[in-house]
Amino acid sequence: MLHGPVVRRRKLGEELRSLRHTSGLTSRDAARLLGWHQSKVSRIETGASGVTPADVSRLLDVYAVRDTQLRSLLEVLAGSAGGGGSGWWHAYRGLIPPQYRDFISLESQASTVRTLETSVVPGLLQTAGYARAVTRASLDGLPDGRVDSLVEVRLTRQRVLRASPPLRFTAVLDEAVLHREVGGPEVMGDQLQHLRQVAQLPHVQLQLLPFSVGGYVGLTCPFVIFSFPNISDLDVVVLDHLTSSLYLERKEDLEAYSSAFRSLQAHALSPEHSLDLITAISRG
């Protein structure tokens, strides 16, 4: 169980080592071609030190990697692993903590996100009014300007659902999420209407766990599973806590949470019946 940047460095290093092997180069060869000490290549590959996106780009040039999507993913991962970076979220580095920036960087490059939420609407599906109410409730006492900036971050994150190609987003929500009047009846009414609209997008799947299900795996521990294009070994599970986030990347953990998510989907209402329930709740 590791924090995000450590996971990113190790996984990025493993992928770079694999690409070097595929190119037929030794670490000594790569270092010589780049004018580096061999120890620098070794430390990058073992995750012992961070690497900048620019250095990742140079390594990929030496390894003759032409896949633009793969290059972009690895360069962004270098930024999220503590090697710098220029994602839009870095403009907010004085506002949001490192673990949130790391989460956003993963979200921005993932091809698929699966999430279980038991208390609030997922950030990618929130309206501005709902996001503002959630922020005020969870971070009591913040000045209005800071709240506005945090809401702006949350809404900017939602660009991944409008990207080309868009993020494939699957969410399983406890029915309680729909009944909790965050921000009051008007804000909640707008949020339910928004959920009905976004759930009909072809790349978004929304399923509800009705109260009749009773207890279920994950009831006390919401989680997010990130999956990435081209590199399944980079998949990671994120568990959110009050003061930090934990990242699980062992194969056994990924299999356990993926299995749990499939079980949740099997017990949840179908997407069609979930829409019906949202409509019924919104009408009171």
mmCIF file of N, CA and C in Angstrom, residues 80-192:
data_model
loop_
_atom_site.group_PDB
_atom_site.id
_atom_site.type_symbol
_atom_site.label_atom_id
_atom_site.label_comp_id
_atom_site.label_asym_id
_atom_site.label_seq_id
_atom_site.Cartn_x
_atom_site.Cartn_y
_atom_site.Cartn_z
ATOM 1 N N SER A 80 3.327 13.248 -12.683
ATOM 2 C CA SER A 80 2.585 12.853 -11.484
ATOM 3 C C SER A 80 3.448 12.085 -10.501
ATOM 4 N N ALA A 81 4.598 11.592 -10.974
ATOM 5 C CA ALA A 81 5.480 10.818 -10.101
ATOM 6 C C ALA A 81 6.532 11.691 -9.425
ATOM 7 N N GLY A 82 6.364 12.989 -9.534
ATOM 8 C CA GLY A 82 7.288 13.873 -8.830
ATOM 9 C C GLY A 82 8.423 14.364 -9.697
ATOM 10 N N GLY A 83 8.274 14.228 -11.029
ATOM 11 C CA GLY A 83 9.333 14.680 -11.915
ATOM 12 C C GLY A 83 8.998 15.965 -12.639
ATOM 13 N N GLY A 84 8.063 16.735 -12.118
ATOM 14 C CA GLY A 84 7.662 17.960 -12.801
ATOM 15 C C GLY A 84 6.442 17.714 -13.642
ATOM 16 N N GLY A 85 6.145 18.591 -14.573
ATOM 17 C CA GLY A 85 5.006 18.402 -15.455
ATOM 18 C C GLY A 85 4.264 19.702 -15.667
ATOM 19 N N SER A 86 3.392 19.721 -16.662
ATOM 20 C CA SER A 86 2.721 20.966 -17.023
ATOM 21 C C SER A 86 1.236 20.755 -17.255
ATOM 22 N N GLY A 87 0.603 19.775 -16.591
ATOM 23 C CA GLY A 87 -0.831 19.602 -16.719
ATOM 24 C C GLY A 87 -1.554 20.822 -16.180
ATOM 25 N N TRP A 88 -2.800 21.023 -16.626
ATOM 26 C CA TRP A 88 -3.542 22.220 -16.218
ATOM 27 C C TRP A 88 -3.648 22.349 -14.706
ATOM 28 N N TRP A 89 -3.647 21.203 -14.004
ATOM 29 C CA TRP A 89 -3.818 21.217 -12.548
ATOM 30 C C TRP A 89 -2.631 21.831 -11.820
ATOM 31 N N HIS A 90 -1.479 21.919 -12.483
ATOM 32 C CA HIS A 90 -0.309 22.503 -11.812
ATOM 33 C C HIS A 90 -0.496 24.000 -11.561
ATOM 34 N N ALA A 91 -1.411 24.621 -12.296
ATOM 35 C CA ALA A 91 -1.705 26.035 -12.051
ATOM 36 C C ALA A 91 -2.370 26.232 -10.686
ATOM 37 N N TYR A 92 -2.898 25.132 -10.127
ATOM 38 C CA TYR A 92 -3.592 25.194 -8.835
ATOM 39 C C TYR A 92 -2.754 24.576 -7.722
ATOM 40 N N ARG A 93 -1.449 24.429 -7.936
ATOM 41 C CA ARG A 93 -0.628 23.699 -6.962
ATOM 42 C C ARG A 93 -0.594 24.377 -5.592
ATOM 43 N N GLY A 94 -0.853 25.691 -5.546
ATOM 44 C CA GLY A 94 -0.906 26.358 -4.255
ATOM 45 C C GLY A 94 -2.240 26.194 -3.558
ATOM 46 N N LEU A 95 -3.214 25.628 -4.272
ATOM 47 C CA LEU A 95 -4.571 25.483 -3.746
ATOM 48 C C LEU A 95 -4.901 24.057 -3.355
ATOM 49 N N ILE A 96 -4.479 23.100 -4.182
ATOM 50 C CA ILE A 96 -4.860 21.708 -3.945
ATOM 51 C C ILE A 96 -3.634 20.900 -3.515
ATOM 52 N N PRO A 97 -3.821 19.937 -2.618
ATOM 53 C CA PRO A 97 -2.692 19.165 -2.097
ATOM 54 C C PRO A 97 -2.110 18.222 -3.154
ATOM 55 N N PRO A 98 -0.875 17.762 -2.942
ATOM 56 C CA PRO A 98 -0.210 16.899 -3.927
ATOM 57 C C PRO A 98 -1.004 15.643 -4.270
ATOM 58 N N GLN A 99 -1.666 15.016 -3.264
ATOM 59 C CA GLN A 99 -2.377 13.776 -3.565
ATOM 60 C C GLN A 99 -3.569 14.017 -4.488
ATOM 61 N N TYR A 100 -4.173 15.216 -4.404
ATOM 62 C CA TYR A 100 -5.280 15.548 -5.304
ATOM 63 C C TYR A 100 -4.747 15.807 -6.706
ATOM 64 N N ARG A 101 -3.605 16.482 -6.806
ATOM 65 C CA ARG A 101 -2.989 16.698 -8.120
ATOM 66 C C ARG A 101 -2.619 15.373 -8.763
ATOM 67 N N ASP A 102 -2.119 14.448 -7.947
ATOM 68 C CA ASP A 102 -1.766 13.129 -8.470
ATOM 69 C C ASP A 102 -3.014 12.408 -8.977
ATOM 70 N N PHE A 103 -4.101 12.491 -8.217
ATOM 71 C CA PHE A 103 -5.366 11.869 -8.619
ATOM 72 C C PHE A 103 -5.835 12.443 -9.956
ATOM 73 N N ILE A 104 -5.782 13.757 -10.114
ATOM 74 C CA ILE A 104 -6.233 14.395 -11.346
ATOM 75 C C ILE A 104 -5.355 13.992 -12.522
ATOM 76 N N SER A 105 -4.055 13.879 -12.289
ATOM 77 C CA SER A 105 -3.164 13.486 -13.381
ATOM 78 C C SER A 105 -3.466 12.071 -13.862
ATOM 79 N N LEU A 106 -3.799 11.176 -12.938
ATOM 80 C CA LEU A 106 -4.192 9.822 -13.318
ATOM 81 C C LEU A 106 -5.493 9.864 -14.113
ATOM 82 N N GLU A 107 -6.446 10.616 -13.621
ATOM 83 C CA GLU A 107 -7.752 10.723 -14.262
ATOM 84 C C GLU A 107 -7.626 11.279 -15.675
ATOM 85 N N SER A 108 -6.699 12.206 -15.865
ATOM 86 C CA SER A 108 -6.560 12.862 -17.165
ATOM 87 C C SER A 108 -6.008 11.931 -18.243
ATOM 88 N N GLN A 109 -5.286 10.884 -17.838
ATOM 89 C CA GLN A 109 -4.673 9.978 -18.810
ATOM 90 C C GLN A 109 -5.299 8.585 -18.824
ATOM 91 N N ALA A 110 -6.195 8.312 -17.889
ATOM 92 C CA ALA A 110 -6.856 7.004 -17.865
ATOM 93 C C ALA A 110 -7.776 6.845 -19.068
ATOM 94 N N SER A 111 -7.941 5.622 -19.518
ATOM 95 C CA SER A 111 -8.917 5.346 -20.584
ATOM 96 C C SER A 111 -10.253 4.924 -19.981
ATOM 97 N N THR A 112 -10.188 4.329 -18.780
ATOM 98 C CA THR A 112 -11.394 3.845 -18.106
ATOM 99 C C THR A 112 -11.296 4.133 -16.614
ATOM 100 N N VAL A 113 -12.394 4.584 -16.040
ATOM 101 C CA VAL A 113 -12.487 4.769 -14.590
ATOM 102 C C VAL A 113 -13.734 4.051 -14.102
ATOM 103 N N ARG A 114 -13.565 3.232 -13.063
ATOM 104 C CA ARG A 114 -14.688 2.570 -12.400
ATOM 105 C C ARG A 114 -14.700 3.031 -10.951
ATOM 106 N N THR A 115 -15.865 3.431 -10.456
ATOM 107 C CA THR A 115 -15.904 3.953 -9.100
ATOM 108 C C THR A 115 -17.144 3.512 -8.348
ATOM 109 N N LEU A 116 -16.961 3.274 -7.063
ATOM 110 C CA LEU A 116 -18.073 3.046 -6.142
ATOM 111 C C LEU A 116 -18.163 4.267 -5.248
ATOM 112 N N GLU A 117 -19.346 4.881 -5.177
ATOM 113 C CA GLU A 117 -19.573 6.013 -4.283
ATOM 114 C C GLU A 117 -20.756 5.700 -3.376
ATOM 115 N N THR A 118 -20.572 5.944 -2.092
ATOM 116 C CA THR A 118 -21.615 5.597 -1.125
ATOM 117 C C THR A 118 -22.273 6.805 -0.471
ATOM 118 N N SER A 119 -21.706 8.009 -0.647
ATOM 119 C CA SER A 119 -22.263 9.167 0.057
ATOM 120 C C SER A 119 -22.488 10.398 -0.804
ATOM 121 N N VAL A 120 -21.675 10.598 -1.848
ATOM 122 C CA VAL A 120 -21.830 11.789 -2.687
ATOM 123 C C VAL A 120 -21.753 11.411 -4.160
ATOM 124 N N VAL A 121 -22.252 12.294 -5.012
ATOM 125 C CA VAL A 121 -22.144 12.117 -6.457
ATOM 126 C C VAL A 121 -20.666 12.229 -6.841
ATOM 127 N N PRO A 122 -20.152 11.365 -7.710
ATOM 128 C CA PRO A 122 -18.748 11.464 -8.130
ATOM 129 C C PRO A 122 -18.440 12.842 -8.708
ATOM 130 N N GLY A 123 -17.222 13.318 -8.480
ATOM 131 C CA GLY A 123 -16.835 14.649 -8.928
ATOM 132 C C GLY A 123 -17.053 14.892 -10.408
ATOM 133 N N LEU A 124 -16.843 13.879 -11.240
ATOM 134 C CA LEU A 124 -16.986 14.048 -12.682
ATOM 135 C C LEU A 124 -18.432 14.255 -13.104
ATOM 136 N N LEU A 125 -19.373 13.977 -12.207
ATOM 137 C CA LEU A 125 -20.790 14.089 -12.545
ATOM 138 C C LEU A 125 -21.497 15.202 -11.775
ATOM 139 N N GLN A 126 -20.751 16.010 -11.042
ATOM 140 C CA GLN A 126 -21.358 17.034 -10.202
ATOM 141 C C GLN A 126 -21.679 18.312 -10.978
ATOM 142 N N THR A 127 -22.772 18.973 -10.589
ATOM 143 C CA THR A 127 -23.057 20.318 -11.071
ATOM 144 C C THR A 127 -22.244 21.312 -10.251
ATOM 145 N N ALA A 128 -22.177 22.550 -10.730
ATOM 146 C CA ALA A 128 -21.440 23.577 -9.992
ATOM 147 C C ALA A 128 -22.054 23.809 -8.616
ATOM 148 N N GLY A 129 -23.388 23.856 -8.545
ATOM 149 C CA GLY A 129 -24.043 24.092 -7.268
ATOM 150 C C GLY A 129 -23.795 22.983 -6.277
ATOM 151 N N TYR A 130 -23.853 21.747 -6.749
ATOM 152 C CA TYR A 130 -23.613 20.588 -5.878
ATOM 153 C C TYR A 130 -22.151 20.572 -5.435
ATOM 154 N N ALA A 131 -21.231 20.833 -6.365
ATOM 155 C CA ALA A 131 -19.806 20.842 -6.030
ATOM 156 C C ALA A 131 -19.511 21.905 -4.978
ATOM 157 N N ARG A 132 -20.152 23.059 -5.104
ATOM 158 C CA ARG A 132 -19.939 24.127 -4.127
ATOM 159 C C ARG A 132 -20.452 23.705 -2.746
ATOM 160 N N ALA A 133 -21.622 23.081 -2.707
ATOM 161 C CA ALA A 133 -22.197 22.648 -1.435
ATOM 162 C C ALA A 133 -21.345 21.569 -0.782
ATOM 163 N N VAL A 134 -20.854 20.617 -1.577
ATOM 164 C CA VAL A 134 -19.999 19.556 -1.048
ATOM 165 C C VAL A 134 -18.708 20.151 -0.486
ATOM 166 N N THR A 135 -18.122 21.082 -1.222
ATOM 167 C CA THR A 135 -16.870 21.703 -0.789
ATOM 168 C C THR A 135 -17.060 22.452 0.522
ATOM 169 N N ARG A 136 -18.135 23.209 0.631
ATOM 170 C CA ARG A 136 -18.394 23.959 1.862
ATOM 171 C C ARG A 136 -18.623 23.019 3.046
ATOM 172 N N ALA A 137 -19.313 21.903 2.791
ATOM 173 C CA ALA A 137 -19.620 20.968 3.875
ATOM 174 C C ALA A 137 -18.380 20.218 4.344
ATOM 175 N N SER A 138 -17.516 19.839 3.403
ATOM 176 C CA SER A 138 -16.362 19.004 3.760
ATOM 177 C C SER A 138 -15.160 19.823 4.206
ATOM 178 N N LEU A 139 -15.094 21.082 3.807
ATOM 179 C CA LEU A 139 -13.976 21.959 4.184
ATOM 180 C C LEU A 139 -14.548 23.222 4.806
ATOM 181 N N ASP A 140 -15.083 23.086 5.979
ATOM 182 C CA ASP A 140 -15.805 24.167 6.649
ATOM 183 C C ASP A 140 -14.904 25.371 6.909
ATOM 184 N N GLY A 141 -15.458 26.571 6.683
ATOM 185 C CA GLY A 141 -14.743 27.790 7.033
ATOM 186 C C GLY A 141 -13.889 28.383 5.935
ATOM 187 N N LEU A 142 -13.890 27.806 4.722
ATOM 188 C CA LEU A 142 -13.081 28.352 3.635
ATOM 189 C C LEU A 142 -13.681 29.663 3.137
ATOM 190 N N PRO A 143 -12.849 30.635 2.773
ATOM 191 C CA PRO A 143 -13.367 31.868 2.188
ATOM 192 C C PRO A 143 -13.994 31.602 0.823
ATOM 193 N N ASP A 144 -14.903 32.480 0.414
ATOM 194 C CA ASP A 144 -15.640 32.267 -0.831
ATOM 195 C C ASP A 144 -14.726 32.100 -2.039
ATOM 196 N N GLY A 145 -13.662 32.903 -2.111
ATOM 197 C CA GLY A 145 -12.765 32.827 -3.262
ATOM 198 C C GLY A 145 -12.103 31.468 -3.397
ATOM 199 N N ARG A 146 -11.720 30.897 -2.273
ATOM 200 C CA ARG A 146 -11.070 29.576 -2.292
ATOM 201 C C ARG A 146 -12.075 28.488 -2.678
ATOM 202 N N VAL A 147 -13.302 28.614 -2.178
ATOM 203 C CA VAL A 147 -14.346 27.660 -2.568
ATOM 204 C C VAL A 147 -14.584 27.729 -4.072
ATOM 205 N N ASP A 148 -14.674 28.944 -4.607
ATOM 206 C CA ASP A 148 -14.894 29.112 -6.049
ATOM 207 C C ASP A 148 -13.784 28.449 -6.860
ATOM 208 N N SER A 149 -12.543 28.592 -6.399
ATOM 209 C CA SER A 149 -11.408 27.995 -7.120
ATOM 210 C C SER A 149 -11.466 26.474 -7.087
ATOM 211 N N LEU A 150 -11.840 25.905 -5.941
ATOM 212 C CA LEU A 150 -11.947 24.446 -5.834
ATOM 213 C C LEU A 150 -13.078 23.916 -6.709
ATOM 214 N N VAL A 151 -14.176 24.656 -6.796
ATOM 215 C CA VAL A 151 -15.266 24.258 -7.688
ATOM 216 C C VAL A 151 -14.796 24.326 -9.142
ATOM 217 N N GLU A 152 -14.023 25.347 -9.460
ATOM 218 C CA GLU A 152 -13.473 25.479 -10.816
ATOM 219 C C GLU A 152 -12.606 24.278 -11.174
ATOM 220 N N VAL A 153 -11.790 23.827 -10.224
ATOM 221 C CA VAL A 153 -10.959 22.632 -10.451
ATOM 222 C C VAL A 153 -11.838 21.424 -10.750
ATOM 223 N N ARG A 154 -12.885 21.251 -9.954
ATOM 224 C CA ARG A 154 -13.758 20.088 -10.126
ATOM 225 C C ARG A 154 -14.451 20.108 -11.487
ATOM 226 N N LEU A 155 -14.921 21.266 -11.901
ATOM 227 C CA LEU A 155 -15.601 21.360 -13.197
ATOM 228 C C LEU A 155 -14.618 21.195 -14.355
ATOM 229 N N THR A 156 -13.398 21.678 -14.185
ATOM 230 C CA THR A 156 -12.382 21.513 -15.231
ATOM 231 C C THR A 156 -12.025 20.048 -15.405
ATOM 232 N N ARG A 157 -12.021 19.304 -14.303
ATOM 233 C CA ARG A 157 -11.761 17.859 -14.391
ATOM 234 C C ARG A 157 -12.727 17.166 -15.348
ATOM 235 N N GLN A 158 -13.940 17.688 -15.447
ATOM 236 C CA GLN A 158 -14.983 17.034 -16.241
ATOM 237 C C GLN A 158 -14.722 17.088 -17.749
ATOM 238 N N ARG A 159 -13.675 17.806 -18.145
ATOM 239 C CA ARG A 159 -13.316 17.846 -19.567
ATOM 240 C C ARG A 159 -13.002 16.453 -20.114
ATOM 241 N N VAL A 160 -12.557 15.551 -19.241
ATOM 242 C CA VAL A 160 -12.201 14.210 -19.721
ATOM 243 C C VAL A 160 -13.405 13.487 -20.320
ATOM 244 N N LEU A 161 -14.616 13.881 -19.906
ATOM 245 C CA LEU A 161 -15.824 13.256 -20.459
ATOM 246 C C LEU A 161 -16.191 13.825 -21.827
ATOM 247 N N ARG A 162 -15.547 14.939 -22.199
ATOM 248 C CA ARG A 162 -15.807 15.556 -23.499
ATOM 249 C C ARG A 162 -14.595 15.480 -24.415
ATOM 250 N N ALA A 163 -13.562 14.778 -23.957
ATOM 251 C CA ALA A 163 -12.334 14.663 -24.753
ATOM 252 C C ALA A 163 -12.565 13.743 -25.950
ATOM 253 N N SER A 164 -11.574 13.651 -26.814
ATOM 254 C CA SER A 164 -11.650 12.756 -27.965
ATOM 255 C C SER A 164 -10.385 11.901 -28.007
ATOM 256 N N PRO A 165 -10.476 10.614 -27.669
ATOM 257 C CA PRO A 165 -11.691 9.921 -27.231
ATOM 258 C C PRO A 165 -12.012 10.269 -25.785
ATOM 259 N N PRO A 166 -13.280 10.164 -25.390
ATOM 260 C CA PRO A 166 -13.646 10.495 -24.019
ATOM 261 C C PRO A 166 -13.283 9.381 -23.041
ATOM 262 N N LEU A 167 -13.157 9.745 -21.793
ATOM 263 C CA LEU A 167 -12.970 8.759 -20.736
ATOM 264 C C LEU A 167 -14.207 7.871 -20.650
ATOM 265 N N ARG A 168 -13.986 6.558 -20.538
ATOM 266 C CA ARG A 168 -15.102 5.639 -20.284
ATOM 267 C C ARG A 168 -15.301 5.560 -18.774
ATOM 268 N N PHE A 169 -16.457 6.020 -18.327
ATOM 269 C CA PHE A 169 -16.695 6.200 -16.897
ATOM 270 C C PHE A 169 -17.860 5.341 -16.452
ATOM 271 N N THR A 170 -17.598 4.468 -15.487
ATOM 272 C CA THR A 170 -18.635 3.592 -14.932
ATOM 273 C C THR A 170 -18.723 3.838 -13.437
ATOM 274 N N ALA A 171 -19.923 4.183 -12.971
ATOM 275 C CA ALA A 171 -20.114 4.478 -11.561
ATOM 276 C C ALA A 171 -21.239 3.636 -10.984
ATOM 277 N N VAL A 172 -20.993 3.088 -9.804
ATOM 278 C CA VAL A 172 -22.028 2.417 -9.021
ATOM 279 C C VAL A 172 -22.274 3.290 -7.797
ATOM 280 N N LEU A 173 -23.511 3.748 -7.618
ATOM 281 C CA LEU A 173 -23.851 4.657 -6.526
ATOM 282 C C LEU A 173 -24.847 4.018 -5.579
ATOM 283 N N ASP A 174 -24.626 4.204 -4.296
ATOM 284 C CA ASP A 174 -25.622 3.823 -3.302
ATOM 285 C C ASP A 174 -26.844 4.730 -3.471
ATOM 286 N N GLU A 175 -28.032 4.183 -3.329
ATOM 287 C CA GLU A 175 -29.245 4.980 -3.457
ATOM 288 C C GLU A 175 -29.248 6.169 -2.492
ATOM 289 N N ALA A 176 -28.552 6.022 -1.367
ATOM 290 C CA ALA A 176 -28.496 7.103 -0.377
ATOM 291 C C ALA A 176 -27.944 8.392 -0.972
ATOM 292 N N VAL A 177 -27.066 8.264 -1.963
ATOM 293 C CA VAL A 177 -26.482 9.443 -2.607
ATOM 294 C C VAL A 177 -27.578 10.340 -3.180
ATOM 295 N N LEU A 178 -28.631 9.728 -3.704
ATOM 296 C CA LEU A 178 -29.697 10.490 -4.366
ATOM 297 C C LEU A 178 -30.663 11.117 -3.378
ATOM 298 N N HIS A 179 -30.732 10.591 -2.180
ATOM 299 C CA HIS A 179 -31.675 11.100 -1.186
ATOM 300 C C HIS A 179 -31.066 12.181 -0.294
ATOM 301 N N ARG A 180 -29.740 12.251 -0.236
ATOM 302 C CA ARG A 180 -29.086 13.237 0.625
ATOM 303 C C ARG A 180 -29.149 14.599 -0.054
ATOM 304 N N GLU A 181 -29.880 15.529 0.525
ATOM 305 C CA GLU A 181 -30.110 16.831 -0.106
ATOM 306 C C GLU A 181 -28.924 17.771 0.123
ATOM 307 N N VAL A 182 -27.851 17.500 -0.564
ATOM 308 C CA VAL A 182 -26.670 18.357 -0.492
ATOM 309 C C VAL A 182 -27.000 19.703 -1.140
ATOM 310 N N GLY A 183 -26.869 20.773 -0.379
ATOM 311 C CA GLY A 183 -27.142 22.093 -0.922
ATOM 312 C C GLY A 183 -28.604 22.493 -0.927
ATOM 313 N N GLY A 184 -29.496 21.606 -0.485
ATOM 314 C CA GLY A 184 -30.917 21.934 -0.454
ATOM 315 C C GLY A 184 -31.671 21.372 -1.649
ATOM 316 N N PRO A 185 -33.007 21.457 -1.621
ATOM 317 C CA PRO A 185 -33.850 20.842 -2.654
ATOM 318 C C PRO A 185 -33.557 21.319 -4.072
ATOM 319 N N GLU A 186 -33.333 22.625 -4.254
ATOM 320 C CA GLU A 186 -33.113 23.148 -5.611
ATOM 321 C C GLU A 186 -31.809 22.645 -6.203
ATOM 322 N N VAL A 187 -30.739 22.731 -5.409
ATOM 323 C CA VAL A 187 -29.432 22.233 -5.882
ATOM 324 C C VAL A 187 -29.515 20.746 -6.179
ATOM 325 N N MET A 188 -30.177 19.999 -5.296
ATOM 326 C CA MET A 188 -30.271 18.555 -5.487
ATOM 327 C C MET A 188 -31.137 18.216 -6.691
ATOM 328 N N GLY A 189 -32.199 19.012 -6.908
ATOM 329 C CA GLY A 189 -33.033 18.784 -8.082
ATOM 330 C C GLY A 189 -32.252 18.967 -9.371
ATOM 331 N N ASP A 190 -31.431 20.010 -9.429
ATOM 332 C CA ASP A 190 -30.589 20.236 -10.614
ATOM 333 C C ASP A 190 -29.578 19.100 -10.785
ATOM 334 N N GLN A 191 -29.039 18.615 -9.652
ATOM 335 C CA GLN A 191 -28.051 17.529 -9.725
ATOM 336 C C GLN A 191 -28.681 16.243 -10.252
ATOM 337 N N LEU A 192 -29.869 15.917 -9.805
ATOM 338 C CA LEU A 192 -30.539 14.710 -10.285
ATOM 339 C C LEU A 192 -30.856 14.819 -11.773
#
